[in-house]
Coordinates of C-alpha atoms in Angstrom, one line a residue:
X97 CA 0.0 0.0 0.0
X98 CA 2.8 2.4 0.9
X99 CA 4.7 1.7 -2.3
X100 CA 1.5 2.4 -4.3
X101 CA 1.0 5.8 -2.7
X102 CA 4.6 6.7 -3.4
X103 CA 4.4 5.7 -7.0
X104 CA 1.2 7.7 -7.5
X105 CA 2.8 10.8 -5.9
X106 CA 5.9 10.4 -8.0
X107 CA 3.8 10.3 -11.1
X108 CA 1.9 13.4 -9.9
X109 CA 5.1 15.3 -9.2
X110 CA 6.3 14.4 -12.7
X111 CA 3.2 15.6 -14.4
X112 CA 3.1 18.8 -12.3
X113 CA 6.7 19.4 -13.4
X114 CA 5.7 18.9 -17.1
X115 CA 2.8 21.3 -16.8
X116 CA 4.8 23.9 -14.8
X117 CA 7.7 23.7 -17.3
X118 CA 5.4 24.1 -20.3
X119 CA 3.7 27.1 -18.7
X120 CA 7.0 28.7 -17.8
X121 CA 8.2 28.3 -21.3
X122 CA 5.0 29.8 -22.7
X123 CA 5.2 32.7 -20.3
X124 CA 8.9 33.3 -21.1
X125 CA 8.2 33.3 -24.9
X126 CA 5.3 35.7 -24.3
X127 CA 7.3 38.1 -22.2
X128 CA 10.2 38.1 -24.6
X129 CA 7.9 38.7 -27.6
X130 CA 6.2 41.5 -25.6
X131 CA 9.5 43.2 -25.1
X132 CA 10.4 42.9 -28.8
X133 CA 7.0 44.2 -30.0
X134 CA 6.5 47.0 -27.4
X135 CA 10.0 48.3 -26.9
X136 CA 11.6 47.7 -30.3
X137 CA 9.1 47.4 -33.1
X138 CA 6.6 50.0 -32.0
X139 CA 9.3 52.5 -31.1
X140 CA 11.2 52.2 -34.3
X141 CA 12.0 55.7 -35.7
X142 CA 10.9 57.6 -32.6
X143 CA 13.3 60.1 -31.0
X144 CA 12.7 58.7 -27.5
X145 CA 14.2 55.2 -27.3
X146 CA 14.2 55.0 -23.5
X147 CA 11.8 52.2 -23.4
X148 CA 14.5 49.9 -24.7
X149 CA 16.1 50.4 -21.3
X150 CA 13.0 50.6 -19.1
X151 CA 11.4 47.5 -20.5
X152 CA 14.5 45.4 -19.9
X153 CA 13.1 43.8 -16.7
X154 CA 10.3 42.4 -18.8
X155 CA 12.9 40.8 -21.1
X156 CA 15.0 39.4 -18.2
X157 CA 11.9 38.0 -16.5
X158 CA 11.0 36.3 -19.8
X159 CA 14.5 34.9 -20.2
X160 CA 14.7 33.6 -16.7
X161 CA 11.2 32.1 -17.0
X162 CA 12.3 30.4 -20.3
X163 CA 15.4 29.0 -18.7
X164 CA 13.5 27.8 -15.6
X165 CA 10.9 26.2 -17.8
X166 CA 13.4 24.4 -19.9
X167 CA 15.2 23.1 -16.8
X168 CA 11.9 22.0 -15.2
X169 CA 10.8 20.2 -18.3
X170 CA 14.2 18.5 -18.7
X171 CA 14.0 17.4 -15.0
X172 CA 10.5 16.0 -15.6
X173 CA 11.6 14.1 -18.7
X174 CA 14.5 12.5 -16.8
X175 CA 12.3 11.7 -13.9
X176 CA 9.7 10.1 -16.2
X177 CA 12.4 7.8 -17.7
X178 CA 13.5 6.6 -14.3
X179 CA 10.0 5.6 -13.2
X180 CA 9.6 1.8 -13.1
X181 CA 6.5 1.5 -15.2
X182 CA 7.6 4.0 -17.9
X183 CA 7.6 2.4 -21.4
X184 CA 10.6 4.6 -22.5
X185 CA 12.8 3.6 -19.6
X186 CA 16.4 2.9 -20.6

């Protein structure tokens, strides 16, 4: 009984990591795209280019979110391969 609960919780943690990693990657891509569109493309040709600097936190949050999502997704895939009932176990 105890092993069954542990296996279920291990699977749940893996799927939460997959979901969280995917959401972080989507958020990171969205924030980076928002920086490019709002600070670079819309301000092209304007005299005041200060938003390139002031919107940098949005870009950095997006980049760190992207890196965290890739790391979490990689960890979840490695964890999935190590599970005993996984068909792609090596």
